[in-house]
mmCIF file of C-alpha atoms in Angstrom:
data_model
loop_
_atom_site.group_PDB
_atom_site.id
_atom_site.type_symbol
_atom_site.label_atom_id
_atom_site.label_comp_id
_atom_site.label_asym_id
_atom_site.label_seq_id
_atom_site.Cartn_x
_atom_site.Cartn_y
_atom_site.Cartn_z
ATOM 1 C CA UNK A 1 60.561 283.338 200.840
ATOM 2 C CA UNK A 2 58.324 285.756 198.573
ATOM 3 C CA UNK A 3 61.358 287.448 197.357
ATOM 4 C CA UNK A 4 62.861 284.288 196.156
ATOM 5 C CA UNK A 5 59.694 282.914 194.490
ATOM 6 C CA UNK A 6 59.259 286.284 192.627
ATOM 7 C CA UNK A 7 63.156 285.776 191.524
ATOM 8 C CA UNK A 8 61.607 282.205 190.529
ATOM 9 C CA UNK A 9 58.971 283.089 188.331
ATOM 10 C CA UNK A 10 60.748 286.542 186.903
ATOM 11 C CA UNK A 11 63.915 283.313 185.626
ATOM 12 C CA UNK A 12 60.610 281.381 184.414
ATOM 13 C CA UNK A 13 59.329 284.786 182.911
ATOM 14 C CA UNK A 14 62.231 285.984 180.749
ATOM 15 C CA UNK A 15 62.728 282.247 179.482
ATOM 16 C CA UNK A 16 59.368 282.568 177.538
ATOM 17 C CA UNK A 17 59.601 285.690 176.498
ATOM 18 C CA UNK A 18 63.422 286.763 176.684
ATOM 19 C CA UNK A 19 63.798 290.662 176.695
ATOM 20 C CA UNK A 20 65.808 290.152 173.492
ATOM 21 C CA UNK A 21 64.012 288.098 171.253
ATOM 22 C CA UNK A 22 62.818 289.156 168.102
ATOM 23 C CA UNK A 23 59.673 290.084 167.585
ATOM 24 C CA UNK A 24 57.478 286.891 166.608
ATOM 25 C CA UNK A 25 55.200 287.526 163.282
ATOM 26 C CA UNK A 26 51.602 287.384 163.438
ATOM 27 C CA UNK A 27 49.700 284.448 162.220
ATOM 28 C CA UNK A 28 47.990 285.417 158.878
ATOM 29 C CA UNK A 29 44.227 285.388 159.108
ATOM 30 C CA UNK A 30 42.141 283.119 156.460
ATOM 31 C CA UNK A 31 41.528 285.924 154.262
ATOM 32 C CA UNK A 32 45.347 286.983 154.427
ATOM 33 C CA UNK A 33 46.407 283.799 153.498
ATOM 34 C CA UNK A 34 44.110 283.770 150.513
ATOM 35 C CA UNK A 35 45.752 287.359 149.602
ATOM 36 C CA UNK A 36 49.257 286.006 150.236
ATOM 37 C CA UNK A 37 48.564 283.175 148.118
ATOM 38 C CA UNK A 38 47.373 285.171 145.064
ATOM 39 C CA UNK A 39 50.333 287.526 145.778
ATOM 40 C CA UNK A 40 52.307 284.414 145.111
ATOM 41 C CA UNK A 41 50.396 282.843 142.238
ATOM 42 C CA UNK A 42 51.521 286.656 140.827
ATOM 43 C CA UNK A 43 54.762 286.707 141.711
ATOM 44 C CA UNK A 44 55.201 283.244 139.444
ATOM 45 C CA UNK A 45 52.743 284.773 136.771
ATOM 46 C CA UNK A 46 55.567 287.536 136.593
ATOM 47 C CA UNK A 47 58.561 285.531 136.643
ATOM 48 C CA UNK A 48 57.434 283.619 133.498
ATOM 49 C CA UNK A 49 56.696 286.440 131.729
ATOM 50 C CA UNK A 50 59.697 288.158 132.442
ATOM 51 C CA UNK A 51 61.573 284.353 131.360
ATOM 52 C CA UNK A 52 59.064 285.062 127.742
ATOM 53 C CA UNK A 53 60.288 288.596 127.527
ATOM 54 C CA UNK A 54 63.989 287.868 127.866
ATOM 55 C CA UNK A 55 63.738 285.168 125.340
ATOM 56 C CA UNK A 56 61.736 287.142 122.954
ATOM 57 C CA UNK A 57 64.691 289.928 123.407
ATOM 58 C CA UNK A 58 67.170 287.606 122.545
ATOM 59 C CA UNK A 59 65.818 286.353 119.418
ATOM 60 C CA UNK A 60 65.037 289.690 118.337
ATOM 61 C CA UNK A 61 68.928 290.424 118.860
ATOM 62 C CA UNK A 62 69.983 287.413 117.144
ATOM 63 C CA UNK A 63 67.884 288.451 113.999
ATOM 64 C CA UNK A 64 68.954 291.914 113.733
ATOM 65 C CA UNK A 65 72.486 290.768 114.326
ATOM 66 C CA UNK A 66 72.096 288.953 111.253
ATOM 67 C CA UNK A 67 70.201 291.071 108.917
ATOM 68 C CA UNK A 68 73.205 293.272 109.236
ATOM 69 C CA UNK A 69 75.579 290.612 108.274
ATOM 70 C CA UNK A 70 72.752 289.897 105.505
ATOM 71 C CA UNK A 71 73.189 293.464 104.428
ATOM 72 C CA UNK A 72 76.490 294.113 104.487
ATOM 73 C CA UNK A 73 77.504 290.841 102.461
ATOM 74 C CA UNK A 74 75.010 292.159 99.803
ATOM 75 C CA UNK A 75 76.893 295.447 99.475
ATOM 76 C CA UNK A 76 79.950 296.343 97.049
ATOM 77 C CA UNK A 77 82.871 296.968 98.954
ATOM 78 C CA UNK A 78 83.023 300.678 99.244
ATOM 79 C CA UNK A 79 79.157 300.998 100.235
ATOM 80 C CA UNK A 80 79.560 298.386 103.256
ATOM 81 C CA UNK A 81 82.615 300.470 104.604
ATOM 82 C CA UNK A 82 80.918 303.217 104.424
ATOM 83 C CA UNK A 83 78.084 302.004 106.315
ATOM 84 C CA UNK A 84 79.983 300.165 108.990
ATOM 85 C CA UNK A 85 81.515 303.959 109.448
ATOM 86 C CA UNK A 86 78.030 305.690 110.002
ATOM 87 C CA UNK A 87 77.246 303.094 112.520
ATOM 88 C CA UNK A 88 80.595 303.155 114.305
ATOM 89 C CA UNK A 89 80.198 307.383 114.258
ATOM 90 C CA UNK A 90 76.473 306.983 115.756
ATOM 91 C CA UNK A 91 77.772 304.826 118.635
ATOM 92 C CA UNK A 92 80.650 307.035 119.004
ATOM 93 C CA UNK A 93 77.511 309.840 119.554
ATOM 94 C CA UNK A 94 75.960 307.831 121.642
ATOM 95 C CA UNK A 95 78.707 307.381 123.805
ATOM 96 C CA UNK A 96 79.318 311.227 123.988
ATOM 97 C CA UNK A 97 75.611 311.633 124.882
ATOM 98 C CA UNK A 98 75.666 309.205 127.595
ATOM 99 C CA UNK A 99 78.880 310.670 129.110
ATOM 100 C CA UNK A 100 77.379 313.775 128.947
ATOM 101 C CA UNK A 101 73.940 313.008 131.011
ATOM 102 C CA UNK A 102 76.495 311.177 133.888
ATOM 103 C CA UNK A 103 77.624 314.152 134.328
ATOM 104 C CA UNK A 104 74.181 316.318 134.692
ATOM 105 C CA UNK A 105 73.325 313.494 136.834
ATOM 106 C CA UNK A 106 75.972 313.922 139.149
ATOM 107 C CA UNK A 107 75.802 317.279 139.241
ATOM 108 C CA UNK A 108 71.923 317.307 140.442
ATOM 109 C CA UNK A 109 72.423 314.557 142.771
ATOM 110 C CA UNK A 110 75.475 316.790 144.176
ATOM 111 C CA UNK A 111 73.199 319.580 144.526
ATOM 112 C CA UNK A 112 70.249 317.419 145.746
ATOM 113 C CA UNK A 113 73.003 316.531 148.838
ATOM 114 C CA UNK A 114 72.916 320.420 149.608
ATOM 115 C CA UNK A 115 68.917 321.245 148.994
ATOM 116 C CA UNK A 116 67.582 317.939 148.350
ATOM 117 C CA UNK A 117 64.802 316.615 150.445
ATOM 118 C CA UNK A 118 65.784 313.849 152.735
ATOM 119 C CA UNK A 119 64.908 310.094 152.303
ATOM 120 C CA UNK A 120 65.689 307.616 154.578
ATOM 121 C CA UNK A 121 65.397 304.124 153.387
ATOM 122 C CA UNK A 122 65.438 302.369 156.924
ATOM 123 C CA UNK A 123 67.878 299.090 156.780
ATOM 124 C CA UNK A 124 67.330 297.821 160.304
ATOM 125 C CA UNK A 125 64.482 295.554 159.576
ATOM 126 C CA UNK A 126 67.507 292.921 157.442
ATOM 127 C CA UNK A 127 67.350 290.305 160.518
ATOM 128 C CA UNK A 128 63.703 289.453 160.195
ATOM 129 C CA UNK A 129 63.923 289.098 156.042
ATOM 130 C CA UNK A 130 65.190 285.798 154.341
ATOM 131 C CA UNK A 131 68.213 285.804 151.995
ATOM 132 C CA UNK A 132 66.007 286.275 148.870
ATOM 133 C CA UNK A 133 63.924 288.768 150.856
ATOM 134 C CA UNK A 134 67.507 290.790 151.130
ATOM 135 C CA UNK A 135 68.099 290.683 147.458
ATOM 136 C CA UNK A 136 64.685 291.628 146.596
ATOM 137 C CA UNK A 137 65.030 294.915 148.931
ATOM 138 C CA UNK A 138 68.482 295.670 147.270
ATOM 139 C CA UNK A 139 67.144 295.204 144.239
ATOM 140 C CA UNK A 140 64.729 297.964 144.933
ATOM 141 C CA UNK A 141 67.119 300.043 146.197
ATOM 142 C CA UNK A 142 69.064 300.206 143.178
ATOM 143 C CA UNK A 143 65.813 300.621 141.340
ATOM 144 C CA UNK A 144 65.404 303.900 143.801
ATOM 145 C CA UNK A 145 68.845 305.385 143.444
ATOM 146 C CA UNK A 146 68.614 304.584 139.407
ATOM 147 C CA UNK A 147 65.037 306.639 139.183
ATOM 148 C CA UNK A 148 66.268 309.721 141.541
ATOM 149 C CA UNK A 149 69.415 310.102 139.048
ATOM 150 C CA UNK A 150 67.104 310.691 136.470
ATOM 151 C CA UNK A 151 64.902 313.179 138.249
ATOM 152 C CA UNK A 152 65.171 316.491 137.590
ATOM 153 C CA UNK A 153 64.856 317.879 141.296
ATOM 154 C CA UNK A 154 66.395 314.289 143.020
ATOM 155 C CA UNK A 155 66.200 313.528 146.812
ATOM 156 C CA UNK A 156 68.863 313.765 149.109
ATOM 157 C CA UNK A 157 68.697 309.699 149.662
ATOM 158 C CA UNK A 158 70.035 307.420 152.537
ATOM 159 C CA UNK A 159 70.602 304.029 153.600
ATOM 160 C CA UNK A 160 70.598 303.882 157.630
ATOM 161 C CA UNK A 161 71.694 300.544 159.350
ATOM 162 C CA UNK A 162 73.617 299.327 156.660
ATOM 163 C CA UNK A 163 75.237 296.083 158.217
ATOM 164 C CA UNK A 164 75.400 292.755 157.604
ATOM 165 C CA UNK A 165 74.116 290.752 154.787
ATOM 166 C CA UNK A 166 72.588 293.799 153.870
ATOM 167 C CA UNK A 167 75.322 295.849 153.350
ATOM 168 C CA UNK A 168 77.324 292.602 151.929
ATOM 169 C CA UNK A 169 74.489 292.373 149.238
ATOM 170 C CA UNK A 170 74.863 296.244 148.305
ATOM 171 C CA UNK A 171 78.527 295.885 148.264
ATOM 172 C CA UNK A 172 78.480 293.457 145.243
ATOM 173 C CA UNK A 173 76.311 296.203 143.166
ATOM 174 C CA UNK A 174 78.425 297.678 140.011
ATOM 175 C CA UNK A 175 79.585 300.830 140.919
ATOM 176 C CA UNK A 176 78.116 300.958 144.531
ATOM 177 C CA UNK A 177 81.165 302.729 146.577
ATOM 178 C CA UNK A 178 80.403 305.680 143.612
ATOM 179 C CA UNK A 179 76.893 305.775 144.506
ATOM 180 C CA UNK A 180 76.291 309.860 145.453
ATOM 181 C CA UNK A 181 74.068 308.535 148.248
ATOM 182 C CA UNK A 182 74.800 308.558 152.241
ATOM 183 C CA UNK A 183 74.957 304.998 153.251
ATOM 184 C CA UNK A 184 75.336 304.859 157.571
ATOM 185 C CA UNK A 185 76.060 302.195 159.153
ATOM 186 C CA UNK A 186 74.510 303.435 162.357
ATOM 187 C CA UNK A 187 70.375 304.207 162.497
ATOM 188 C CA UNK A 188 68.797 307.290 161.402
ATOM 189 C CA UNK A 189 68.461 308.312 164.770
ATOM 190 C CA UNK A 190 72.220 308.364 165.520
ATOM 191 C CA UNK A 191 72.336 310.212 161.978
ATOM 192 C CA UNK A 192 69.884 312.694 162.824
ATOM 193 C CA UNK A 193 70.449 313.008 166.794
ATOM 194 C CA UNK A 194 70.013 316.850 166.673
ATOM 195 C CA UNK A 195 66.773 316.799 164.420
ATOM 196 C CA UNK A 196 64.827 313.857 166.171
ATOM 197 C CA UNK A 197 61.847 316.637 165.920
ATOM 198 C CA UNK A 198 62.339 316.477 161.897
ATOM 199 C CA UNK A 199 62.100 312.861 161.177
ATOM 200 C CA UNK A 200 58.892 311.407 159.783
ATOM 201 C CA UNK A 201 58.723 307.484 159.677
ATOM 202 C CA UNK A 202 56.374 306.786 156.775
ATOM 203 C CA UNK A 203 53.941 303.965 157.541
ATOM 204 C CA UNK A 204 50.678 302.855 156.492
ATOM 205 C CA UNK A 205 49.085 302.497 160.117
ATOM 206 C CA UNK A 206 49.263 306.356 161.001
ATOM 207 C CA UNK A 207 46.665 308.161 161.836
ATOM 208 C CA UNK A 208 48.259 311.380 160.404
ATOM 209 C CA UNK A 209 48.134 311.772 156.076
ATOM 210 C CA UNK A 210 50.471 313.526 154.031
ATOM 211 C CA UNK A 211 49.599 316.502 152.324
ATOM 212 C CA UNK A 212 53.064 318.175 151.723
ATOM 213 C CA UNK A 213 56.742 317.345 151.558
ATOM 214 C CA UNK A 214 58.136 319.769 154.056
ATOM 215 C CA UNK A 215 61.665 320.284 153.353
ATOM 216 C CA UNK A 216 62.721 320.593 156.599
ATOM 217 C CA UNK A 217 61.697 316.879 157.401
ATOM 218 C CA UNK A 218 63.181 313.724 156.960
ATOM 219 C CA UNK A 219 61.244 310.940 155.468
ATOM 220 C CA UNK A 220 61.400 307.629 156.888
ATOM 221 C CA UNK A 221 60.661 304.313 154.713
ATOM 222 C CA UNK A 222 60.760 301.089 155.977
ATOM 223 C CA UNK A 223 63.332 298.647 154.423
ATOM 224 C CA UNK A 224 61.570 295.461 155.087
ATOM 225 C CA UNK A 225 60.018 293.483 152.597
ATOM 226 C CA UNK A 226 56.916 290.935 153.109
ATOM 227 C CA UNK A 227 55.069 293.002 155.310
ATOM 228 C CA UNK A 228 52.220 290.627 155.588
ATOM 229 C CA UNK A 229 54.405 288.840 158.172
ATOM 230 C CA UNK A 230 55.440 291.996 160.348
ATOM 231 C CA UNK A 231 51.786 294.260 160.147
ATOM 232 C CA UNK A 232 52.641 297.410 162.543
ATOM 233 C CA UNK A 233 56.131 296.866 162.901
ATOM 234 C CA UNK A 234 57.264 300.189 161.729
ATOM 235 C CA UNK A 235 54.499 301.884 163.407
ATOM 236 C CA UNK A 236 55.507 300.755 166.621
ATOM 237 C CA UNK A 237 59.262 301.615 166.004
ATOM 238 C CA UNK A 238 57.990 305.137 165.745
ATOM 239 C CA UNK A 239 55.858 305.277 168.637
ATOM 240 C CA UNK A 240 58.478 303.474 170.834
ATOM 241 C CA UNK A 241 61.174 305.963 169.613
ATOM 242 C CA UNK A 242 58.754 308.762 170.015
ATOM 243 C CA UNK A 243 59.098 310.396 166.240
ATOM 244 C CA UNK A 244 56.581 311.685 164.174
ATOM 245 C CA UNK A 245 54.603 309.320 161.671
ATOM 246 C CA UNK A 246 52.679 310.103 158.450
ATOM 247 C CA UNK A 247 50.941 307.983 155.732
ATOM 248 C CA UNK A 248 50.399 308.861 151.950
ATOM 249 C CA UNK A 249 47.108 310.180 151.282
ATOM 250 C CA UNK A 250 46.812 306.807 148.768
ATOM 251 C CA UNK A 251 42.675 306.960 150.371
ATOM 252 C CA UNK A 252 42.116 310.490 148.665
ATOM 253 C CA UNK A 253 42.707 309.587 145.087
ATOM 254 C CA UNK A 254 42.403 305.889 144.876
ATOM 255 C CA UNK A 255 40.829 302.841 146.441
ATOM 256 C CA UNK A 256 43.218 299.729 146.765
ATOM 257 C CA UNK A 257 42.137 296.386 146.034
ATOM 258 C CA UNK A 258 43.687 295.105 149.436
ATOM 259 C CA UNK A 259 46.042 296.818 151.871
ATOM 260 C CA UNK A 260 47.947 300.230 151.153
ATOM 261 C CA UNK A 261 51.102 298.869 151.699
ATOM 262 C CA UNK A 262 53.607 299.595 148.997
ATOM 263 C CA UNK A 263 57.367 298.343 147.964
ATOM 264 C CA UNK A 264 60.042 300.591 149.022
ATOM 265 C CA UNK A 265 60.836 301.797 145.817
ATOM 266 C CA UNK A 266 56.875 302.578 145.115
ATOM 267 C CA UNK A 267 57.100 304.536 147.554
ATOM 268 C CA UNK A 268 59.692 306.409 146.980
ATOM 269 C CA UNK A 269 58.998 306.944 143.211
ATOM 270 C CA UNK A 270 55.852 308.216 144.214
ATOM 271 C CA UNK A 271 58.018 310.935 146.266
ATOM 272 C CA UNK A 272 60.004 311.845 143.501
ATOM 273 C CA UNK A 273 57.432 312.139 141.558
ATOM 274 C CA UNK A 274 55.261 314.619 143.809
ATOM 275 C CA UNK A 275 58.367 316.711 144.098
ATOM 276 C CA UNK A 276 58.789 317.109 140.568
ATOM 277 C CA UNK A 277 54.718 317.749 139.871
ATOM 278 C CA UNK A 278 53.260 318.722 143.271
ATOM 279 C CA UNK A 279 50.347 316.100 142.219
ATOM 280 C CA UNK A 280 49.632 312.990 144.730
ATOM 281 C CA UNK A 281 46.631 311.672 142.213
ATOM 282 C CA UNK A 282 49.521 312.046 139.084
ATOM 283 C CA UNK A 283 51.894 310.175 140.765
ATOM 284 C CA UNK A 284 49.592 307.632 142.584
ATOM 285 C CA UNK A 285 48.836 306.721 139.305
ATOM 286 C CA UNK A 286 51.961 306.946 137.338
ATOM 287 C CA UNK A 287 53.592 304.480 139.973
ATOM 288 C CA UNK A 288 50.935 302.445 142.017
ATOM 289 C CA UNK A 289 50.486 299.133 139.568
ATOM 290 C CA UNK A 290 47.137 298.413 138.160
ATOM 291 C CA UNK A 291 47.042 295.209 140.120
ATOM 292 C CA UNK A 292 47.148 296.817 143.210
ATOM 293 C CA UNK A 293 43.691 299.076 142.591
ATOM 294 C CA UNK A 294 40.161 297.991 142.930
ATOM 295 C CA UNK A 295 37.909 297.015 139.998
ATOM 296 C CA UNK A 296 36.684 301.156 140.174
ATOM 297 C CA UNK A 297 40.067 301.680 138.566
ATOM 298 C CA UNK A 298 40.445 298.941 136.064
ATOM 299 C CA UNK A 299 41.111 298.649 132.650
ATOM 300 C CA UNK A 300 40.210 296.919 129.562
ATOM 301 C CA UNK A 301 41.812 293.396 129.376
ATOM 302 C CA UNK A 302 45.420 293.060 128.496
ATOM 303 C CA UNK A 303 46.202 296.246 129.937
ATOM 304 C CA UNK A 304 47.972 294.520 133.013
ATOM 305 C CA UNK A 305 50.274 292.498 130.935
ATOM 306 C CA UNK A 306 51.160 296.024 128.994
ATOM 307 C CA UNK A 307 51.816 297.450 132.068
ATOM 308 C CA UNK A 308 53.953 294.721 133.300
ATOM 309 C CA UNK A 309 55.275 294.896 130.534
ATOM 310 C CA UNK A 310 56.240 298.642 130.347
ATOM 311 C CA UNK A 311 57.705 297.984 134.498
ATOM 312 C CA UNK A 312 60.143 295.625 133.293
ATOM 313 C CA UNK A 313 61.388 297.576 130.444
ATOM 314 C CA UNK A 314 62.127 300.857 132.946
ATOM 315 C CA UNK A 315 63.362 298.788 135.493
ATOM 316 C CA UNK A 316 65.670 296.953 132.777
ATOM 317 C CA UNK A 317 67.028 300.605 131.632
ATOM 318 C CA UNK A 318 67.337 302.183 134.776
ATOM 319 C CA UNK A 319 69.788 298.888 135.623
ATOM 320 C CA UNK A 320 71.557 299.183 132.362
ATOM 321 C CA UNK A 321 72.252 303.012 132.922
ATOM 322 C CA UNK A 322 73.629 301.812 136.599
ATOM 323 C CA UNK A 323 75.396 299.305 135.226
ATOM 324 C CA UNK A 324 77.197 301.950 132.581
ATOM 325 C CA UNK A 325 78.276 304.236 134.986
#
């Protein structure tokens, strides 16, 4: 009788909280909503400006375009060939130069797959992210692999539990299968099985701060964007798979003006930048928006919009150079 009213309530049990669900997200607190809600009120803020820039860009095309029409027409016929052959000779320069850094590039990210310190850009987290919320982390991703090509000492990078949408949305990238990058379907603990004692999940909620990059480690970053929804859910990856855990030392050079938490590809610029300059406070600053300080750290006004500004504009080239190679 006991035995089958413990089989009874272990059925009523696992139908409330079945063994493989997902893990629910936590309800945001008052003062996280009002957070999320400015995050958002941002987000638009950024999107029209970006709209402003684009538009401002095009017009600026469109007159330069025809000031050189202007010119030309105004020339005898001699001068304007002569002209249109300096300018076709400086973009045939250009084009050398730029074939020239792909191949530097390639030949430091070849290197960096040999001695480069390992970063592991943790995909598994693509089932608990909308479809936007996917594009946004690819998005970053090619912002990450664009900035290590142009480091001079770049990271050994690599995408772990690449499947799914997520891999589907990577796949449509220009020039993704030539990406000098590891990209694993299986998780970075299949990919590391012999060096479980080496890996280092990066996460906000440890106890433990980063000093140094140890090149015998492997750095973990979350893939998962919206973290507001999913607080401790890389933390408790770690601790459940029993690997080491570390946060920046963000604390020790800067206050933030609300959590620490950071977008995968600030975080991983801020890597690449400490392994070019051995400075945390340098490349806290370099890469950690203004935004995202407290008022200790502001500047004068219009500042922000220069340095939203200036983000675009890298983030624009970086995709351009991508896109070119």
């Amino acid at each position: 009788m006991n035995s089958t009213m413990e089989a009874a309530q272990n059925e009523q049990n696992s139908e409330v909280n079945p063994p493989d669900a997902d893990p629910q997200p936590q309800t945001l607190s008052k003062n996280a909503q009002k957070k999320l809600l400015k995050q958002q009120k941002y987000e638009a803020k950024k999107a029209e400006k970006k709209a402003q820039i684009k538009e401002q860009k095009q017009k600026d095309a469109e007159r330069k375009r025809k000031e050189w029409e202007e010119k030309l027409a105004a020339l005898p016929e001699d001068e304007r060939l002569k002209l249109i052959d300096s300018r076709k000779e400086l973009r045939k320069e250009r084009m050398e130069k730029r074939s020239e850094e792909r191949g530097l590039k390639t030949q430091r990210l070849t290197q960096a797959k040999e001695t480069g310190q390992n970063i592991v850009v943790d995909l598994e987290f693509s089932h608990l992210m909308t479809h936007s919320e996917i594009h946004s982390l690819v998005q970053q991703i090619m912002y990450c692999y664009a900035v290590n090509g142009r480091c001079s000492l770049p990271a050994h990078l690599w995408l772990t539990g690449c499947q799914g949408e997520m891999e589907t949305q990577l796949q449509r990238l220009p020039g993704f299968d030539k990406w000098i990058i590891e990209k694993e379907k299986q998780s970075y603990i299949e990919s590391f099985s012999e060096r479980k004692d080496d890996l280092v999940y990066l996460t906000a909620d440890s106890e433990t701060v980063l000093h140094e990059l140890d090149p015998t480690k492997v750095y973990i970053v979350g893939g998962l964007v919206d973290r507001n929804r999913w607080k401790g859910i890389t933390m408790k990856k770690a601790e459940e798979q029993g690997i080491h855990t570390a946060k920046l030392p963000i604390g020790d050079y800067m206050k933030m003006s609300s959590s620490q938490v950071l977008t995968v590809n600030q975080v991983i610029e801020i890597l690449l930048k400490f392994l070019e300059t051995k400075d945390w406070k340098a490349s806290f600053f370099q890469v950690i928006p203004q935004r995202k300080r407290t008022e200790d750290d502001s500047v004068v006004d219009g500042e922000e919009d220069k340095e939203e500004i200036k983000e675009f504009e890298t983030k624009k080239r970086c995709f351009e150079v991508l896109s070119h190679d």
